Short mmCIF file of C-alpha atoms in Angstrom, two decimals:
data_model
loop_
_atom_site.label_atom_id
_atom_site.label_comp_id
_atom_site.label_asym_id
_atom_site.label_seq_id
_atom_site.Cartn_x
_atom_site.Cartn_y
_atom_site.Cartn_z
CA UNK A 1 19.73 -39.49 13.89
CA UNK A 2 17.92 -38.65 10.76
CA UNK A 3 15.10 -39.68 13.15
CA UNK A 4 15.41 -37.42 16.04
CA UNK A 5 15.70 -34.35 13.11
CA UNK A 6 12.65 -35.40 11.68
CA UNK A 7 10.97 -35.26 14.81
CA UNK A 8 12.44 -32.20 15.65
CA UNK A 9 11.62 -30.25 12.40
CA UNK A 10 7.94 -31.62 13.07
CA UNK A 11 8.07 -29.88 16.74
CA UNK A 12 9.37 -26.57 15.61
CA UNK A 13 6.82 -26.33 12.22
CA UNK A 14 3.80 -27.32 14.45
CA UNK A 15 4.73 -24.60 17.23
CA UNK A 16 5.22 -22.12 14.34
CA UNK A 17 1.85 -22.92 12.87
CA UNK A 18 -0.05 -22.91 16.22
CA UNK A 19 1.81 -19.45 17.08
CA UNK A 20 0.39 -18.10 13.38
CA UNK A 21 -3.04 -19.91 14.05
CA UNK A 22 -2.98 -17.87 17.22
CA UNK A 23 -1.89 -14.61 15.98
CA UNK A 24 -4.54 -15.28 13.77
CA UNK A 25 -7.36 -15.85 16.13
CA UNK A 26 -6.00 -13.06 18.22
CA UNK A 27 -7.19 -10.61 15.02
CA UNK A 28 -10.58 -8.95 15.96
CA UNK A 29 -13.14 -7.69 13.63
CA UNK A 30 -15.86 -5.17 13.86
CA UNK A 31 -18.58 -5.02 11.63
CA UNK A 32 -20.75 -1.57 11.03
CA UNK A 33 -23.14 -1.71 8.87
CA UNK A 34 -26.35 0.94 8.78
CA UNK A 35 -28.92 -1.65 8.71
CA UNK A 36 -27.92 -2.95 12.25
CA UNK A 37 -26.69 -6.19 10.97
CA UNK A 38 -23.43 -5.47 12.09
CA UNK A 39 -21.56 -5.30 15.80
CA UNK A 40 -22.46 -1.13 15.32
CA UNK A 41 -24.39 1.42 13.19
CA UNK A 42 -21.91 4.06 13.52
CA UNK A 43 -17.93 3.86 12.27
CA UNK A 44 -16.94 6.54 14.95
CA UNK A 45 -19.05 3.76 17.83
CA UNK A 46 -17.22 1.14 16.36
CA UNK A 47 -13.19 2.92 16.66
CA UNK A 48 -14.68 3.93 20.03
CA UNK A 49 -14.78 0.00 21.14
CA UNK A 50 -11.55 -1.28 19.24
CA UNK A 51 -8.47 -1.88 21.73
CA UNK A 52 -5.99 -1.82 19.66
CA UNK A 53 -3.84 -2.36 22.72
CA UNK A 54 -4.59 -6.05 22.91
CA UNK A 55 -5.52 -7.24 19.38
CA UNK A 56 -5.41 -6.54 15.98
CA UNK A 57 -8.72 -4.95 14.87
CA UNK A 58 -10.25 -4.70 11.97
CA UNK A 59 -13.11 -2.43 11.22
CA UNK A 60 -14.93 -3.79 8.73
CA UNK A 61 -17.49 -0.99 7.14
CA UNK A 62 -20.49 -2.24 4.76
CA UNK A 63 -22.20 -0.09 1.88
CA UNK A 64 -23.85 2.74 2.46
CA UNK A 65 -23.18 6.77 3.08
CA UNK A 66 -22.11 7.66 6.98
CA UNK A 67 -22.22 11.14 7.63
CA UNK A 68 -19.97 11.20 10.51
CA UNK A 69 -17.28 13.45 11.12
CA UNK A 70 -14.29 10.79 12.49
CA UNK A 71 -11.31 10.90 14.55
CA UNK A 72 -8.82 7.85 15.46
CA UNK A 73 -7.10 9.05 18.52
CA UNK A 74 -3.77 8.45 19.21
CA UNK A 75 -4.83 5.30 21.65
CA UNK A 76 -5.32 3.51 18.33
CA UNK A 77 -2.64 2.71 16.78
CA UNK A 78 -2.59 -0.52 13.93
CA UNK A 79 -6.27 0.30 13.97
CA UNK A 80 -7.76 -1.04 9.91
CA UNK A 81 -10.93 0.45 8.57
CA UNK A 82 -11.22 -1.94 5.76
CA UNK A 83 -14.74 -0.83 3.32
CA UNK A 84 -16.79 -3.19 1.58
CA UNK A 85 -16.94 -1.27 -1.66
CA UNK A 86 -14.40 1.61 -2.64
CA UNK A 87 -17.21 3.11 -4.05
CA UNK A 88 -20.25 2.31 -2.27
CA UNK A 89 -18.80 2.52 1.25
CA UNK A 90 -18.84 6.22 1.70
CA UNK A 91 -17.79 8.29 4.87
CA UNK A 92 -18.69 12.06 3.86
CA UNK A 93 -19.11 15.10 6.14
CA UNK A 94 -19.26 18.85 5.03
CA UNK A 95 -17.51 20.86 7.48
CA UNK A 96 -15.34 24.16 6.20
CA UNK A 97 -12.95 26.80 7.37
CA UNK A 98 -14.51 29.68 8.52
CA UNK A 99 -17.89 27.57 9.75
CA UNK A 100 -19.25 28.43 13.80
CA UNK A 101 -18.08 25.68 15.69
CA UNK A 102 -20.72 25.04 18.19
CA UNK A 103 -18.32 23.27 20.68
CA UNK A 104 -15.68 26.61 20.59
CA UNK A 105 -16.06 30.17 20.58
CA UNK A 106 -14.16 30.01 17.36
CA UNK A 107 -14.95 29.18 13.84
CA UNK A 108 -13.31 26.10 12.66
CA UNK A 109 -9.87 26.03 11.20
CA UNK A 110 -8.68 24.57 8.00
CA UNK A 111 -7.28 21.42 9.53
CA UNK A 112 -10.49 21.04 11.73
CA UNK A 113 -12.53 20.96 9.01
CA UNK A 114 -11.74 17.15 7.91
CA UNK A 115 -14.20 14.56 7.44
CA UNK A 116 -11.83 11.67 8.47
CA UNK A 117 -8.70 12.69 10.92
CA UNK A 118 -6.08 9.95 11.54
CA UNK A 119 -4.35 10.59 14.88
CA UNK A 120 -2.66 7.18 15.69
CA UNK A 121 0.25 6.10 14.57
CA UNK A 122 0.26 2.41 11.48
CA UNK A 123 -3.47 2.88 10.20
CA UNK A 124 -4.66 1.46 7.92
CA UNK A 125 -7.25 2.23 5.26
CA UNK A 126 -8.23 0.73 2.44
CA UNK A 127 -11.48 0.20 -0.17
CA UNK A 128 -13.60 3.22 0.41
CA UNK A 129 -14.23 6.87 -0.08
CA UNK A 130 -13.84 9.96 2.10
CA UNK A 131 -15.20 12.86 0.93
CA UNK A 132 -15.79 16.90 1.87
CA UNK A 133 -18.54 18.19 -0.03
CA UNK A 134 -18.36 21.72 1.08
CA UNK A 135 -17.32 23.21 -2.87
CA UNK A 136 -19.05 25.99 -2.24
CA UNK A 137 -15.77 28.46 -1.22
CA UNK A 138 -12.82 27.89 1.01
CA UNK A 139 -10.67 25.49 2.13
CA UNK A 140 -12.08 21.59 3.41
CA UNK A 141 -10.01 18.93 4.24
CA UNK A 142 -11.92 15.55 3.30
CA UNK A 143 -8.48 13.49 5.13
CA UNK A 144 -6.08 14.50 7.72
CA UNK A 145 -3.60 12.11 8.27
CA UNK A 146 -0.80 13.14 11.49
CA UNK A 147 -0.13 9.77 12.19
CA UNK A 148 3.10 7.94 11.48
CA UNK A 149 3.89 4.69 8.56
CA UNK A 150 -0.21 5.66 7.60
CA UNK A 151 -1.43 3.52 4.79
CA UNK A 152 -4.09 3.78 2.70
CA UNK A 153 -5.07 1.89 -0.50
CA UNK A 154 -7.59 1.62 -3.61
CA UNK A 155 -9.23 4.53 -1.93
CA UNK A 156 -11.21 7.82 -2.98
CA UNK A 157 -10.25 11.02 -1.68
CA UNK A 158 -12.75 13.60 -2.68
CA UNK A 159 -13.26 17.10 -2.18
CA UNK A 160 -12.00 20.90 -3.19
CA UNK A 161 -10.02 23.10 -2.09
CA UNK A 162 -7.98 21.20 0.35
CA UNK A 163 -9.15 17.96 -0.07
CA UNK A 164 -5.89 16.35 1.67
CA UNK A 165 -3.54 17.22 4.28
CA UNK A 166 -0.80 15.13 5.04
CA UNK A 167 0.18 16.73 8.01
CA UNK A 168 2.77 15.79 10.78
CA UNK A 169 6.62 16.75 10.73
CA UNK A 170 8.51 13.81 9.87
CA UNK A 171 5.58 10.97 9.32
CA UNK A 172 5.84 8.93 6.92
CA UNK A 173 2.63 8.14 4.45
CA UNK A 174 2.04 5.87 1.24
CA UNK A 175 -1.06 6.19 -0.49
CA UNK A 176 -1.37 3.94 -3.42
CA UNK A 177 -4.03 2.61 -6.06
CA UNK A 178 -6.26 6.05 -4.91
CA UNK A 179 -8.19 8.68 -7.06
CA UNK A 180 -7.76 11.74 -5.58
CA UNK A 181 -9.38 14.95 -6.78
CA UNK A 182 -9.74 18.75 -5.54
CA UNK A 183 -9.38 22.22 -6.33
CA UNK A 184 -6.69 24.19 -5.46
CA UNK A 185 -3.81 22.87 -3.61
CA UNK A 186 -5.93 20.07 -2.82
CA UNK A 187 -2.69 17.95 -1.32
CA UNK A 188 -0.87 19.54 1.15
CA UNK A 189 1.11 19.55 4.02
CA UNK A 190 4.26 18.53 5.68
CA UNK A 191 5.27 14.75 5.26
CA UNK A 192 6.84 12.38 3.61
CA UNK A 193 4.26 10.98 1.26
CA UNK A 194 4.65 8.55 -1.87
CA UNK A 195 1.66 8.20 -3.92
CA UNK A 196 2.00 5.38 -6.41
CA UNK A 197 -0.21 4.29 -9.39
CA UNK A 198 -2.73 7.14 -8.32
CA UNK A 199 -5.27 9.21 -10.51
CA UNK A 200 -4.92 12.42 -9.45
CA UNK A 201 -7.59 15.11 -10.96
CA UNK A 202 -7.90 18.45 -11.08
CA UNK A 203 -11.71 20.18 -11.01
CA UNK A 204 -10.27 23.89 -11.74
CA UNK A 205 -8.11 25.97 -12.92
CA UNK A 206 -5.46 25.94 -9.83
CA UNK A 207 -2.68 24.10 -8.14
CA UNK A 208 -2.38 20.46 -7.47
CA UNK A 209 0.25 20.25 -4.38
CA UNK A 210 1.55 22.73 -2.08
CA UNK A 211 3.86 20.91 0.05
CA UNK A 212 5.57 22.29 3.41
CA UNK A 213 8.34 20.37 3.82
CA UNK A 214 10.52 21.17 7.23
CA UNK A 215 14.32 21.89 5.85
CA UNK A 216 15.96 18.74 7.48
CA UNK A 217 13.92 16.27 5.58
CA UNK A 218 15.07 14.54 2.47
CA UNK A 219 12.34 14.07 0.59
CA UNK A 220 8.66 15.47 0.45
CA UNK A 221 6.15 14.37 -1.64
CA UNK A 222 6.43 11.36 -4.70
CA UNK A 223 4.51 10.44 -7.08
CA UNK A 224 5.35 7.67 -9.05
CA UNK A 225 3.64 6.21 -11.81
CA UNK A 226 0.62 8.03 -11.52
CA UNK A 227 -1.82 9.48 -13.68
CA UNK A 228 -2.96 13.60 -13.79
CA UNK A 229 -6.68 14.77 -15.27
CA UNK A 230 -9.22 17.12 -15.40
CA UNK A 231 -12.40 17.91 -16.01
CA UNK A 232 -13.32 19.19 -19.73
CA UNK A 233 -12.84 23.23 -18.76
CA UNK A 234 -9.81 22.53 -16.64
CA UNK A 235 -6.83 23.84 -18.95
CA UNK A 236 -4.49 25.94 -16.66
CA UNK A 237 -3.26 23.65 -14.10
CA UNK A 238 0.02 24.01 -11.84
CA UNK A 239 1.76 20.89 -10.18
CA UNK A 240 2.72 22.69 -7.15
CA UNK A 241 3.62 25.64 -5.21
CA UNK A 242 5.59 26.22 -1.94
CA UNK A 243 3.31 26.80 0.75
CA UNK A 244 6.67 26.65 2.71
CA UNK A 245 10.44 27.66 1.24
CA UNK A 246 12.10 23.84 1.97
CA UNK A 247 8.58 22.12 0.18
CA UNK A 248 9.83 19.38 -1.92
CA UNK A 249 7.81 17.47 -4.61
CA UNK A 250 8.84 14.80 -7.42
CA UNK A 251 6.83 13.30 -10.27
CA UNK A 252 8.40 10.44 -11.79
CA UNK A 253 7.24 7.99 -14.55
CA UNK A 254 3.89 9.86 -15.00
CA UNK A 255 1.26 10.58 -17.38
CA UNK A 256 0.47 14.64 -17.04
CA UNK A 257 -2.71 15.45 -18.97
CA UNK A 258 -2.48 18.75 -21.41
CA UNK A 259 -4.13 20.81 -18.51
CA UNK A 260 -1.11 21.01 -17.12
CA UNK A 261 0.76 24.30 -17.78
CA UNK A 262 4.38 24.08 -19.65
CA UNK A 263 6.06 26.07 -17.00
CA UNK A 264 4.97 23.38 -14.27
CA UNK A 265 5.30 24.93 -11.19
CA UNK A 266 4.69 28.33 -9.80
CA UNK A 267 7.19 29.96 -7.05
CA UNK A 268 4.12 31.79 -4.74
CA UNK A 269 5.42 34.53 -3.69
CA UNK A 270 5.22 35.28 0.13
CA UNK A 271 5.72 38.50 2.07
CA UNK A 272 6.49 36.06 5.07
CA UNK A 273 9.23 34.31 3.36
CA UNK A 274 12.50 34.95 1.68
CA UNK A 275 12.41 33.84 -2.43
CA UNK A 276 11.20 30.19 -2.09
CA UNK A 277 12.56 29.28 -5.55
CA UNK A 278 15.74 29.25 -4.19
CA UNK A 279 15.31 26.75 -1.31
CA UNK A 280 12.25 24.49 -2.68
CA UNK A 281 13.05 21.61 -4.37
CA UNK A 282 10.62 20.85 -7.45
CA UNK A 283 11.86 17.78 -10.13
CA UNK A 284 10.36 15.44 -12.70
CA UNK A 285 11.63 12.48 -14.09
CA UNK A 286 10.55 10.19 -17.20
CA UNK A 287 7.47 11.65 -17.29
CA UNK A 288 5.11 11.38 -20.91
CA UNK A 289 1.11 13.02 -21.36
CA UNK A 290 0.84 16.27 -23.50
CA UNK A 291 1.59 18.46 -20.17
CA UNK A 292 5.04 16.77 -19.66
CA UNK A 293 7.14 19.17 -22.24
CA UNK A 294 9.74 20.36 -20.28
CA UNK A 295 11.54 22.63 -23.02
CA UNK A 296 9.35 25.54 -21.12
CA UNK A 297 9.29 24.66 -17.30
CA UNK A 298 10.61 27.56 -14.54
CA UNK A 299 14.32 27.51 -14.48
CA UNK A 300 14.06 26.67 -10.92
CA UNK A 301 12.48 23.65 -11.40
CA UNK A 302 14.92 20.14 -11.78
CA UNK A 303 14.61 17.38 -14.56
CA UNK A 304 16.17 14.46 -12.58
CA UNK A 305 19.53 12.58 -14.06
CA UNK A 306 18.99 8.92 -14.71
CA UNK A 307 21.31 8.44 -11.23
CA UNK A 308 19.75 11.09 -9.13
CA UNK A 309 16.27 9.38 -10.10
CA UNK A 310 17.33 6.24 -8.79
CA UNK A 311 17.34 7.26 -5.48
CA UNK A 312 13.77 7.39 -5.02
CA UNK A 313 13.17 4.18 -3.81
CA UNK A 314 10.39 3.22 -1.23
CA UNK A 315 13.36 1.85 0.94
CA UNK A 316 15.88 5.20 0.35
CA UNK A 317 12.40 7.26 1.23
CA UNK A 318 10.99 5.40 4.07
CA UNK A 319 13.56 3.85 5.65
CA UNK A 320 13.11 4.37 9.54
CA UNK A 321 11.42 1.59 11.32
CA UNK A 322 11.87 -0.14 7.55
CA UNK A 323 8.57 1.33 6.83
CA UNK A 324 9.26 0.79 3.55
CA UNK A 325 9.47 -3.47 4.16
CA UNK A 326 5.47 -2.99 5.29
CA UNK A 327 3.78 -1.09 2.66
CA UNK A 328 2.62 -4.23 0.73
#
């Protein structure tokens, strides 16, 4: 007997290992690199020829600077752009709202202007830099992320005003281990974003986040554990406004440089809108640095209980599809 479930263990352990050997194989990876060593030259050539449908790809992109202005489509989904250096493996592009499009008869929009736009749905991105380096005036997205569960790690998001929208009702996004640095409301948008262990500095006098979160979501954007700075001049800095009156935004466990201003946040007034103080949701928790004194923060503004901060959990925030089981 003992036997027979010896031999059977062996059966089921050596299917299992072929069937991971397989899933394995199945994984496909692209190389770019500029010096045609690779399978392409181009990153945009190489999410062209990935079929995402089939196999697992991974793009893997070698040093250098690619001025390309990128888009994976929708018909990409699990697609991996994986760089060989976070800092040498640079995709930058310069495009701004307000510039003639030469494909339209209008001028680009903010949310046209990215450098990288993620369409498809469980990207993911990780060891290298995306950059917009229009700072001349106006908004330009460096990363527009619509698709849903996006990841993206030990990454640089540069650029000004604008830098990053995380747009799409209702996706979810997790950004962690990534400097990010702009302007004015240089992270923006719509979803449900965490951003853990993240450097997060400010290059004027301005406003970190304006998020526009829809009413009938429970939580906008998080950062936890992350760090705020600026540059030397930088003194007068906001953590957010409401671009919309439901925009929700948490920082929790974080080190806020002196730049930041002691009443925090700033309500951004709105002809459009009724007062957004009285719908937005703005809260800090645990949070240490010279700019976290809360004795002088906007009444409307929340300093989390030790219960109410417990709730922000990656698995209470991202719990559809348990996103929140894939993020590591």
């Amino acid at each position: 007997m003992m036997k027979y479930i010896l031999v059977l263990f062996f059966c089921v352990f050596s299917v299992a290992s072929i069937d991971a050997q397989l899933k394995k194989d199945l994984d496909k990876k692209i190389t770019v690199a500029q010096d045609g060593s690779g399978d392409f030259k181009t990153v945009q050539a190489a999410i062209d020829a990935a079929n995402t449908e089939k196999e697992s790809v991974v793009i893997y992109i070698k040093k250098g600077i690619y001025k390309e202005k990128l888009v994976i489509p929708s018909s990409k989904p699990g697609l991996k752009l994986l760089g060989e250096s976070k800092d040498n493996t640079i995709i930058t592009y310069d495009d701004y709202s307000g510039k003639a499009n030469p494909n339209s008869n209008r001028n680009i929009g903010t949310s046209d202007s990215y450098t990288l736009l993620v369409r498809a749905d469980d990207v993911r991105i990780e060891n290298l830099t995306i950059e917009n380096t229009w700072c001349e005036k106006g908004q330009a997205v460096s990363l527009c992320a619509k698709g849903n569960r996006f990841i993206i790690k030990n990454a640089r998001i540069l650029g000004c005003q604008d830098t990053l929208l995380t747009d799409g009702d209702g996706t979810y996004q997790y950004y962690q281990n990534c400097y990010i640095e702009g302007t004015t409301d240089f992270i923006f948008g719509p979803a449900t974003a965490v951003f853990e262990n993240c450097v997060i500095k400010s290059k004027r006098d301005s406003y970190i986040t304006a998020a526009s979160t829809p009413e009938n979501q429970q939580f906008g954007y998080v950062f936890l554990n992350c760090k705020l700075i600026a540059d030397a001049n930088v003194t007068k800095v906001f953590l957010g406004r409401p671009w919309r009156p439901y925009a929700k935004t948490v920082f929790m466990n974080c080190n806020l440089g002196s730049h930041i201003l002691a009443e925090g946040w700033n309500p951004w007034k709105d002809e459009r809108f009724a007062d957004k103080t009285k719908t937005a949701f703005y809260a800090e928790y645990n949070n240490k640095g010279k700019g976290a004194k809360t004795d002088k923060r906007v009444a409307w503004s929340h300093q989390l209980s030790k219960d109410e901060a417990a709730k922000y959990t990656l698995k209470n925030i991202f719990p559809k599809d348990d996103f929140w089981k894939k993020i590591r």
